[in-house]
XYZ file of C-alpha atoms in Angstrom:
463
model
C 49.816 75.110 84.782
C 52.032 72.380 86.122
C 54.669 73.334 88.670
C 57.335 71.741 86.485
C 56.803 74.273 83.689
C 59.621 76.722 82.935
C 59.214 80.141 84.501
C 59.068 81.656 81.018
C 55.996 79.562 80.279
C 54.356 80.755 83.481
C 55.001 84.358 82.546
C 53.574 83.811 79.065
C 50.024 83.879 80.397
C 50.621 87.293 81.927
C 52.030 88.535 78.613
C 49.194 87.087 76.522
C 46.428 88.370 78.769
C 48.180 91.726 78.915
C 48.267 91.900 75.131
C 44.641 90.808 74.854
C 43.527 93.244 77.546
C 45.757 96.194 76.729
C 46.044 95.978 72.960
C 44.073 99.177 72.560
C 46.712 101.062 74.549
C 44.185 102.702 76.901
C 44.161 102.703 80.690
C 41.046 101.734 82.602
C 40.264 105.330 83.476
C 40.740 106.817 80.018
C 37.742 108.271 78.225
C 37.375 106.899 74.696
C 35.137 109.776 73.676
C 37.820 112.374 74.456
C 40.635 111.041 72.301
C 41.128 109.899 68.733
C 40.937 106.173 68.164
C 44.137 104.255 67.638
C 44.475 102.094 64.537
C 43.895 99.048 66.730
C 40.690 100.478 68.192
C 39.436 101.390 64.718
C 40.151 97.857 63.506
C 38.322 96.342 66.465
C 35.323 98.615 65.916
C 35.184 97.721 62.223
C 35.248 94.000 62.995
C 32.607 94.539 65.689
C 30.332 96.398 63.269
C 30.734 93.694 60.623
C 29.859 90.905 63.050
C 26.818 92.695 64.501
C 25.402 93.298 61.023
C 25.643 89.605 60.087
C 22.463 87.951 61.378
C 23.680 84.801 63.137
C 20.436 83.711 64.771
C 19.590 80.012 64.673
C 17.551 80.418 61.473
C 20.521 81.865 59.566
C 23.533 80.201 61.151
C 27.037 81.478 61.744
C 28.896 80.537 58.569
C 28.884 84.036 57.032
C 30.403 85.432 60.217
C 32.996 82.636 60.360
C 33.958 83.344 56.741
C 34.219 87.093 57.427
C 36.571 86.422 60.347
C 38.631 83.963 58.310
C 38.985 86.468 55.460
C 40.432 89.074 57.829
C 42.825 86.584 59.430
C 43.969 85.245 56.068
C 44.685 88.792 54.910
C 46.766 89.270 58.065
C 48.975 86.302 57.190
C 47.320 83.248 58.771
C 47.966 80.137 56.674
C 45.478 77.370 55.878
C 47.259 75.161 58.407
C 46.527 77.635 61.197
C 43.081 78.778 60.052
C 40.237 76.273 59.822
C 36.510 76.623 59.101
C 34.907 73.384 60.279
C 31.557 72.068 61.451
C 28.763 69.563 60.871
C 26.396 71.875 58.970
C 27.184 74.105 55.968
C 25.266 77.035 57.430
C 26.632 76.646 60.981
C 30.403 76.492 60.818
C 33.075 77.274 63.408
C 36.362 79.102 62.807
C 39.567 78.137 64.649
C 42.820 80.111 64.399
C 46.239 79.458 65.922
C 49.378 81.475 66.538
C 52.332 79.112 66.816
C 54.507 79.425 69.907
C 57.839 78.032 71.065
C 56.286 74.891 72.520
C 57.523 75.472 76.076
C 54.061 74.581 77.397
C 50.685 73.425 76.127
C 48.414 75.841 74.247
C 45.973 78.346 75.717
C 42.519 78.247 74.139
C 40.322 81.378 73.951
C 36.642 80.905 73.039
C 33.636 83.030 72.091
C 30.570 82.188 70.026
C 29.286 83.805 66.846
C 25.603 82.910 67.132
C 23.058 85.130 68.884
C 19.491 84.748 70.123
C 16.579 85.968 68.005
C 15.632 89.661 68.055
C 12.803 91.550 66.350
C 13.071 95.183 65.313
C 9.510 95.867 66.534
C 10.548 94.901 70.053
C 13.401 97.433 70.170
C 13.204 101.190 70.706
C 12.586 103.534 67.780
C 15.708 104.143 65.743
C 17.367 100.894 66.809
C 17.602 97.781 64.676
C 19.073 94.702 66.404
C 21.036 93.834 63.270
C 22.343 97.324 62.537
C 25.403 98.577 64.415
C 24.359 101.813 66.122
C 26.547 104.147 68.168
C 24.492 106.456 70.355
C 25.087 108.411 73.578
C 28.277 106.540 74.463
C 26.972 103.035 73.698
C 27.132 100.520 70.865
C 23.707 98.930 70.236
C 22.900 95.672 68.433
C 22.183 92.010 69.030
C 25.408 90.464 70.288
C 26.985 93.626 71.671
C 27.013 91.938 75.091
C 26.550 88.270 74.164
C 29.146 87.964 72.789
C 30.343 89.500 69.552
C 32.223 92.289 71.294
C 34.611 89.705 72.726
C 34.858 87.885 69.384
C 35.789 91.189 67.734
C 38.408 91.880 70.392
C 39.980 88.453 69.986
C 40.125 88.760 66.197
C 41.577 92.280 66.307
C 44.268 91.172 68.741
C 45.117 88.058 66.725
C 45.666 90.305 63.718
C 47.906 92.586 65.755
C 49.937 89.714 67.200
C 50.445 88.222 63.729
C 51.450 91.518 62.132
C 53.912 92.315 64.930
C 55.500 88.872 64.625
C 54.776 87.960 68.237
C 55.960 84.432 69.102
C 54.647 83.310 72.498
C 56.167 80.558 74.628
C 53.080 78.468 73.900
C 50.459 78.323 71.120
C 47.476 80.669 71.279
C 44.248 79.183 69.880
C 41.061 81.158 69.278
C 37.830 79.268 68.511
C 34.745 81.244 67.473
C 31.881 78.803 67.457
C 28.316 78.190 66.330
C 25.169 77.112 68.176
C 26.195 77.989 71.739
C 22.697 79.431 72.131
C 21.138 76.464 70.342
C 22.464 73.518 72.292
C 24.911 70.639 71.831
C 26.138 68.780 68.729
C 27.979 71.800 67.371
C 30.430 74.436 68.527
C 32.811 73.378 71.283
C 30.917 70.120 71.824
C 31.362 69.128 68.168
C 34.994 70.228 68.069
C 35.834 68.104 71.105
C 34.151 65.053 69.592
C 35.377 65.456 66.009
C 38.370 67.823 65.793
C 39.806 67.880 69.271
C 43.330 68.372 67.955
C 42.327 71.873 66.837
C 41.445 73.022 70.361
C 43.476 70.762 72.656
C 44.903 73.022 75.351
C 46.280 73.141 78.884
C 43.376 75.391 79.810
C 40.816 77.747 78.299
C 40.002 81.431 78.735
C 36.264 81.730 78.053
C 35.035 85.224 77.137
C 31.364 84.243 77.463
C 30.995 84.406 81.250
C 32.359 86.199 84.273
C 33.799 89.606 83.481
C 33.549 93.146 84.721
C 30.283 94.476 86.095
C 29.114 98.074 86.426
C 26.254 99.489 88.454
C 25.068 103.070 87.921
C 28.182 103.658 85.851
C 30.572 102.451 88.570
C 32.796 99.382 88.239
C 31.875 97.171 91.173
C 33.634 93.846 90.561
C 35.493 91.681 88.081
C 34.327 88.062 88.122
C 36.419 85.111 86.979
C 34.081 82.210 86.339
C 35.688 78.961 87.464
C 32.508 76.907 87.802
C 28.984 76.862 86.401
C 25.699 75.163 87.075
C 24.162 72.678 84.658
C 20.564 72.800 83.495
C 17.978 70.029 83.501
C 14.230 70.163 82.836
C 11.329 68.330 84.442
C 7.690 67.886 83.456
C 5.105 67.887 86.264
C 1.889 66.233 85.049
C -1.515 65.352 86.469
C -4.165 63.361 84.571
C -7.829 63.002 85.494
C -11.053 61.484 84.031
C -12.503 65.000 83.930
C -16.209 65.568 83.456
C -18.780 68.330 83.039
C -17.855 71.654 84.617
C -21.370 72.004 86.013
C -20.562 69.250 88.507
C -17.136 70.067 89.937
C -15.261 67.714 92.247
C -12.316 68.270 94.555
C -10.177 65.850 92.530
C -9.181 68.444 89.935
C -5.994 68.120 87.852
C -5.323 71.871 87.931
C -5.764 72.038 91.703
C -3.373 69.125 92.256
C -0.761 70.749 90.076
C -1.264 74.171 91.657
C -0.772 72.831 95.159
C 2.386 71.021 94.073
C 3.794 74.164 92.462
C 2.963 76.184 95.559
C 4.975 73.714 97.616
C 7.851 74.101 95.150
C 7.636 77.905 95.351
C 8.026 77.771 99.123
C 10.935 75.320 99.045
C 14.673 76.077 99.010
C 17.347 73.497 98.303
C 20.047 73.426 100.999
C 23.000 75.784 100.749
C 26.212 74.119 99.555
C 29.323 76.246 99.112
C 32.257 74.934 97.081
C 35.798 76.327 96.807
C 34.713 78.903 94.227
C 31.607 80.225 95.968
C 33.243 80.233 99.397
C 36.134 82.303 98.030
C 33.662 84.576 96.208
C 31.785 85.487 99.376
C 34.982 85.691 101.447
C 36.566 88.218 99.074
C 33.345 90.149 98.521
C 32.835 90.534 102.281
C 36.046 92.625 102.378
C 34.579 95.153 99.952
C 30.978 95.261 101.169
C 29.914 97.296 104.192
C 27.538 96.943 107.117
C 25.415 93.887 107.826
C 25.821 92.272 104.401
C 29.626 92.248 104.834
C 29.303 90.617 108.255
C 26.821 88.075 106.922
C 29.041 87.075 103.990
C 31.965 86.550 106.334
C 29.803 84.581 108.778
C 28.423 82.205 106.152
C 31.823 81.068 104.856
C 33.076 79.601 108.122
C 32.929 75.950 109.220
C 29.552 76.495 110.960
C 27.584 78.980 108.816
C 25.077 81.124 110.677
C 21.625 80.220 109.203
C 20.346 83.749 109.776
C 23.314 85.219 107.901
C 22.826 82.770 105.046
C 19.146 83.714 104.806
C 19.897 87.452 104.694
C 22.539 87.050 101.981
C 20.211 84.878 99.894
C 17.438 87.447 100.189
C 19.789 90.320 99.303
C 20.212 89.196 95.685
C 18.732 86.539 93.373
C 22.273 86.014 92.055
C 23.702 85.345 95.525
C 20.868 82.919 96.212
C 21.338 81.106 92.909
C 25.040 80.394 93.442
C 24.444 79.032 96.957
C 22.111 76.216 96.035
C 20.390 74.224 93.328
C 17.274 76.075 92.140
C 14.106 74.870 90.412
C 11.410 77.128 88.977
C 8.187 76.629 86.997
C 8.509 78.262 83.583
C 5.517 77.046 81.511
C 1.968 75.786 82.152
C -0.566 73.801 80.120
C -3.952 72.533 81.288
C -7.499 71.643 80.257
C -9.152 70.929 76.928
C -12.382 72.941 77.014
C -13.765 75.927 78.870
C -16.839 74.012 80.035
C -15.141 70.747 81.039
C -13.212 69.607 84.058
C -9.535 69.344 83.125
C -8.305 65.934 82.124
C -4.692 67.030 82.325
C -2.496 69.741 83.769
C 1.232 70.059 83.287
C 4.076 72.399 84.184
C 7.581 72.740 82.834
C 10.157 73.148 85.606
C 13.724 74.224 84.926
C 16.433 73.369 87.447
C 19.916 74.869 87.603
C 21.969 72.319 89.470
C 25.141 72.643 91.544
C 28.083 70.572 90.261
C 27.897 68.338 93.350
C 24.156 67.568 93.078
C 23.027 64.614 90.952
C 19.980 64.366 88.724
C 18.599 61.549 90.897
C 18.974 63.699 94.003
C 17.094 66.594 92.392
C 14.302 64.319 91.105
C 13.806 62.617 94.462
C 13.800 65.978 96.242
C 11.112 67.342 93.908
C 8.927 64.297 94.563
C 9.267 64.796 98.296
C 8.486 68.503 98.011
C 5.244 68.207 96.013
C 4.174 65.249 98.182
C 1.340 64.238 95.835
C 1.356 60.796 94.152
C -1.004 62.112 91.474
C 1.728 64.467 90.213
C 4.105 62.493 88.033
C 7.535 64.045 87.477
C 9.470 63.165 84.340
C 13.008 64.159 83.445
C 13.421 65.915 80.102
C 16.923 65.506 78.744
C 19.901 64.576 80.841
C 21.901 66.464 83.450
C 25.549 66.722 82.495
C 27.423 68.634 85.198
C 31.038 69.705 84.927
C 33.654 69.831 87.689
C 34.833 73.244 88.922
C 38.183 74.440 87.621
C 40.925 74.698 90.266
C 41.842 78.181 91.484
C 45.294 77.850 89.926
C 47.593 80.621 91.220
C 49.387 81.067 87.875
C 46.100 81.713 86.044
C 44.296 83.660 88.753
C 47.451 85.634 89.533
C 47.880 86.710 85.904
C 44.266 87.844 85.682
C 44.462 89.683 89.004
C 47.676 91.433 87.911
C 46.224 92.815 84.681
C 42.841 93.689 86.224
C 44.636 95.505 89.047
C 46.630 97.568 86.557
C 43.614 98.458 84.427
C 41.000 98.929 87.147
C 42.698 99.634 90.505
C 40.558 98.877 93.527
C 38.049 96.703 91.672
C 37.780 93.324 93.456
C 38.613 90.230 91.415
C 36.331 87.381 92.468
C 36.152 83.719 91.440
C 32.522 82.949 90.676
C 30.202 80.090 89.847
C 27.662 81.300 87.310
C 24.075 80.036 87.636
C 23.821 79.606 83.855
C 25.749 77.363 81.482
C 28.224 78.080 78.664
C 30.422 76.069 76.317
C 32.879 75.858 79.200
C 30.847 72.883 80.447
C 32.003 70.696 77.569
C 35.658 71.555 78.067
C 35.621 70.957 81.830
C 33.973 67.569 81.312
C 36.853 66.629 79.006
C 39.520 67.634 81.511
C 40.361 71.101 80.147
C 40.080 73.686 82.963
C 38.155 76.828 82.022
C 38.527 80.338 83.399
C 35.949 82.790 82.093
C 37.739 86.135 82.007
C 36.501 88.489 79.274
C 38.085 91.881 78.764
C 35.043 94.148 78.980
C 32.689 95.551 81.612
C 28.917 95.418 81.201
C 25.867 96.742 83.015
C 24.180 94.381 85.452
C 21.062 96.511 85.874
C 19.381 96.278 83.498
C 20.942 93.107 82.099
C 20.350 93.527 78.349
C 21.877 90.328 76.967
C 19.150 88.421 75.063
C 16.826 91.389 75.600
C 15.656 94.735 74.296
C 18.219 97.366 73.220
C 21.287 95.219 73.948
C 24.303 97.479 74.317
C 27.839 97.944 75.622
C 29.527 101.217 76.480
C 32.087 102.533 73.992
C 34.579 103.074 76.822
C 34.279 99.426 77.930
C 34.813 98.256 74.356
C 37.816 100.454 73.590
C 39.518 99.509 76.862
């Protein structure tokens, strides 16, 4: 927010996030299983169930889910002017809703996506169907329970409540539930920005598809606010060779060249580069950690980071390592044309997750230096499109910290740069700051998003 905004506009964010976070009327320590559900919790659960049981994988699209959401919002009193179903494809539409405010400041945009990754019933445990909403042993199971239909359901339920209670904020509240976040650009937030930007134009965005509360062994360990994210770019490593009969092998073998190059890549680490977000993340986390890891986190955030401390922190967690530096990893291999012939080609697909400050040219040149083999050609697949980090604005961060502190006392609130990408990238590129601050905690071990038996705890949802 701008410093010239009225104080009432500054306080609006606290009010809105409080309503979004506390609409169920439960404290962070309350047990959902031990009390009857409120009407608001029942509504949220019903919306959640409906969304989970609509298959919104890429083959089916999100339109049915968008229409289901729109029907509920229309019944709650949203007019056609403030409720739009739009998109480039009939089967993959987005829904955008708005609650009109007093106009004392620019709108706040909340986003989540309706599409989910593919899931097969045979891959899930007995008794669980990824597209059936199942409540079992204190958890809700189904594809999208973590990524990210639980947040979509929460946003819709709270929009309905705000409308029915006649709440008029100081500024507009916009909620966009989008398609194809899992499937790439040209739809969802990207399409809205290019084609219907007026629907989602905002001072800043609260993204529910990143950051958030994390639990480990049932204990809340941190609440992350994502203010930056890495961008993804792919490379193809390829070696070609005349080949020949396998009975007469030679040292000049396409597979061997590629293998040596990949071994060099496996042993290589890009340099550590901390930005405002990651430096603040490790600084704050060091105050809650204990022992050597706490000392190391504190030591690595100073003007002259201790290399030994940096190395220990990187080795302590793949996540810590991934937010310190650009990373590149081989993900697919292809080689040879016959079992009794020397290979005429060998190729590897390499995925890189790139820091906002690193360019595509820098990454490409570094990879060439690392493999150090002129016979390995490296081609870029696609185009790196990084986004700038969002500023750690006190008005936004302060509001989030206030509500999180009331709901979950003692849980550290940390700004974080995620090593994966979300729709927040498109907004940041267009000058709309994004703060990923969902309302629910999820397990980090095992991380079930996109995987088998995806689930969220009932307590986390009802909070």
